Amino acid sequence: MSVSVSTDFQKNLIIGLAVGSVVTVVVLTIKDTSKGTLKKLLWYQTTLIQRSSHDKLMGDSITPRHHPARRIFIEES
């Protein structure tokens, strides 16, 4: 089994700034040595960042709030 991970940080940063959230996209390419086939697992998660009223009053930095993160697993052959 060989696993390669590729991410596009610049593109994700632009998307994150556009929608006001952090977008993480990880594509895993797994090669099954027994069959010699390639499988791609796309892992997609978005995490919204919000400020609580307390953070605004105290002037603290942005606090990540993990709303139920959306995770999508897509298997391609």
PDB file of C-alpha atoms in Angstrom:
ATOM      1  CA  MET A   1       0.000   0.000   0.000  1.00  0.00           C
ATOM      2  CA  SER A   2       1.379   3.360  -0.991  1.00  0.00           C
ATOM      3  CA  VAL A   3      -0.395   6.531   0.042  1.00  0.00           C
ATOM      4  CA  SER A   4       0.184   9.961  -1.456  1.00  0.00           C
ATOM      5  CA  VAL A   5      -1.404  13.113  -0.087  1.00  0.00           C
ATOM      6  CA  SER A   6      -1.863  16.260  -2.135  1.00  0.00           C
ATOM      7  CA  THR A   7      -3.345  19.545  -1.004  1.00  0.00           C
ATOM      8  CA  ASP A   8      -3.805  22.895  -2.691  1.00  0.00           C
ATOM      9  CA  PHE A   9      -3.285  25.416   0.091  1.00  0.00           C
ATOM     10  CA  GLN A  10      -3.391  28.564  -2.019  1.00  0.00           C
ATOM     11  CA  LYS A  11      -6.686  27.626  -3.660  1.00  0.00           C
ATOM     12  CA  ASN A  12      -8.173  26.604  -0.318  1.00  0.00           C
ATOM     13  CA  LEU A  13      -7.051  29.871   1.255  1.00  0.00           C
ATOM     14  CA  ILE A  14      -8.770  31.890  -1.480  1.00  0.00           C
ATOM     15  CA  ILE A  15     -11.958  29.837  -1.092  1.00  0.00           C
ATOM     16  CA  GLY A  16     -11.770  30.192   2.685  1.00  0.00           C
ATOM     17  CA  LEU A  17     -11.444  33.964   2.484  1.00  0.00           C
ATOM     18  CA  ALA A  18     -14.314  34.131   0.006  1.00  0.00           C
ATOM     19  CA  VAL A  19     -16.780  32.171   2.129  1.00  0.00           C
ATOM     20  CA  GLY A  20     -15.461  33.231   5.524  1.00  0.00           C
ATOM     21  CA  SER A  21     -14.486  29.770   6.643  1.00  0.00           C
ATOM     22  CA  VAL A  22     -11.517  27.462   6.621  1.00  0.00           C
ATOM     23  CA  VAL A  23     -11.680  24.927   3.823  1.00  0.00           C
ATOM     24  CA  THR A  24      -9.510  21.851   4.006  1.00  0.00           C
ATOM     25  CA  VAL A  25      -9.405  19.472   1.066  1.00  0.00           C
ATOM     26  CA  VAL A  26      -7.210  16.402   1.154  1.00  0.00           C
ATOM     27  CA  VAL A  27      -7.029  13.910  -1.691  1.00  0.00           C
ATOM     28  CA  LEU A  28      -5.627  10.504  -0.816  1.00  0.00           C
ATOM     29  CA  THR A  29      -4.471   8.260  -3.625  1.00  0.00           C
ATOM     30  CA  ILE A  30      -4.120   4.698  -2.395  1.00  0.00           C
ATOM     31  CA  LYS A  31      -2.555   2.026  -4.571  1.00  0.00           C
ATOM     32  CA  ASP A  32      -3.652  -1.519  -3.782  1.00  0.00           C
ATOM     33  CA  THR A  33      -0.544  -3.589  -4.432  1.00  0.00           C
ATOM     34  CA  SER A  34      -2.489  -6.850  -4.551  1.00  0.00           C
ATOM     35  CA  LYS A  35      -4.721  -5.691  -7.415  1.00  0.00           C
ATOM     36  CA  GLY A  36      -2.674  -2.844  -8.845  1.00  0.00           C
ATOM     37  CA  THR A  37      -5.684  -0.526  -8.853  1.00  0.00           C
ATOM     38  CA  LEU A  38      -5.788   3.104  -7.777  1.00  0.00           C
ATOM     39  CA  LYS A  39      -8.404   4.472  -5.437  1.00  0.00           C
ATOM     40  CA  LYS A  40      -8.898   8.116  -4.648  1.00  0.00           C
ATOM     41  CA  LEU A  41     -10.488   9.137  -1.399  1.00  0.00           C
ATOM     42  CA  LEU A  42     -11.495  12.762  -1.293  1.00  0.00           C
ATOM     43  CA  TRP A  43     -11.646  14.108   2.237  1.00  0.00           C
ATOM     44  CA  TYR A  44     -13.450  17.412   2.466  1.00  0.00           C
ATOM     45  CA  GLN A  45     -14.020  19.382   5.607  1.00  0.00           C
ATOM     46  CA  THR A  46     -15.084  22.927   6.262  1.00  0.00           C
ATOM     47  CA  THR A  47     -14.667  24.556   9.631  1.00  0.00           C
ATOM     48  CA  LEU A  48     -16.379  27.838  10.309  1.00  0.00           C
ATOM     49  CA  ILE A  49     -14.578  30.426  12.365  1.00  0.00           C
ATOM     50  CA  GLN A  50     -16.675  32.765  14.447  1.00  0.00           C
ATOM     51  CA  ARG A  51     -16.084  35.169  17.253  1.00  0.00           C
ATOM     52  CA  SER A  52     -18.096  34.901  20.408  1.00  0.00           C
ATOM     53  CA  SER A  53     -19.382  38.089  21.983  1.00  0.00           C
ATOM     54  CA  HIS A  54     -16.906  37.565  24.825  1.00  0.00           C
ATOM     55  CA  ASP A  55     -14.003  37.463  22.370  1.00  0.00           C
ATOM     56  CA  LYS A  56     -15.221  40.710  20.795  1.00  0.00           C
ATOM     57  CA  LEU A  57     -15.471  42.419  24.182  1.00  0.00           C
ATOM     58  CA  MET A  58     -12.071  41.201  25.340  1.00  0.00           C
ATOM     59  CA  GLY A  59     -10.435  41.867  21.981  1.00  0.00           C
ATOM     60  CA  ASP A  60      -9.092  38.333  21.806  1.00  0.00           C
ATOM     61  CA  SER A  61      -8.012  36.730  18.584  1.00  0.00           C
ATOM     62  CA  ILE A  62     -10.392  34.713  16.460  1.00  0.00           C
ATOM     63  CA  THR A  63     -11.471  31.515  18.177  1.00  0.00           C
ATOM     64  CA  PRO A  64     -12.217  28.467  16.020  1.00  0.00           C
ATOM     65  CA  ARG A  65     -15.700  27.139  16.600  1.00  0.00           C
ATOM     66  CA  HIS A  66     -16.085  23.604  15.333  1.00  0.00           C
ATOM     67  CA  HIS A  67     -19.615  23.458  14.062  1.00  0.00           C
ATOM     68  CA  PRO A  68     -20.447  19.926  12.976  1.00  0.00           C
ATOM     69  CA  ALA A  69     -17.775  19.770  10.295  1.00  0.00           C
ATOM     70  CA  ARG A  70     -18.961  18.556   6.949  1.00  0.00           C
ATOM     71  CA  ARG A  71     -16.976  15.535   5.893  1.00  0.00           C
ATOM     72  CA  ILE A  72     -17.567  13.860   2.558  1.00  0.00           C
ATOM     73  CA  PHE A  73     -15.888  10.645   1.525  1.00  0.00           C
ATOM     74  CA  ILE A  74     -15.937   9.902  -2.196  1.00  0.00           C
ATOM     75  CA  GLU A  75     -14.432   6.721  -3.564  1.00  0.00           C
ATOM     76  CA  GLU A  76     -13.382   6.610  -7.197  1.00  0.00           C
ATOM     77  CA  SER A  77     -12.086   3.647  -9.112  1.00  0.00           C
TER      78      SER A  77
END
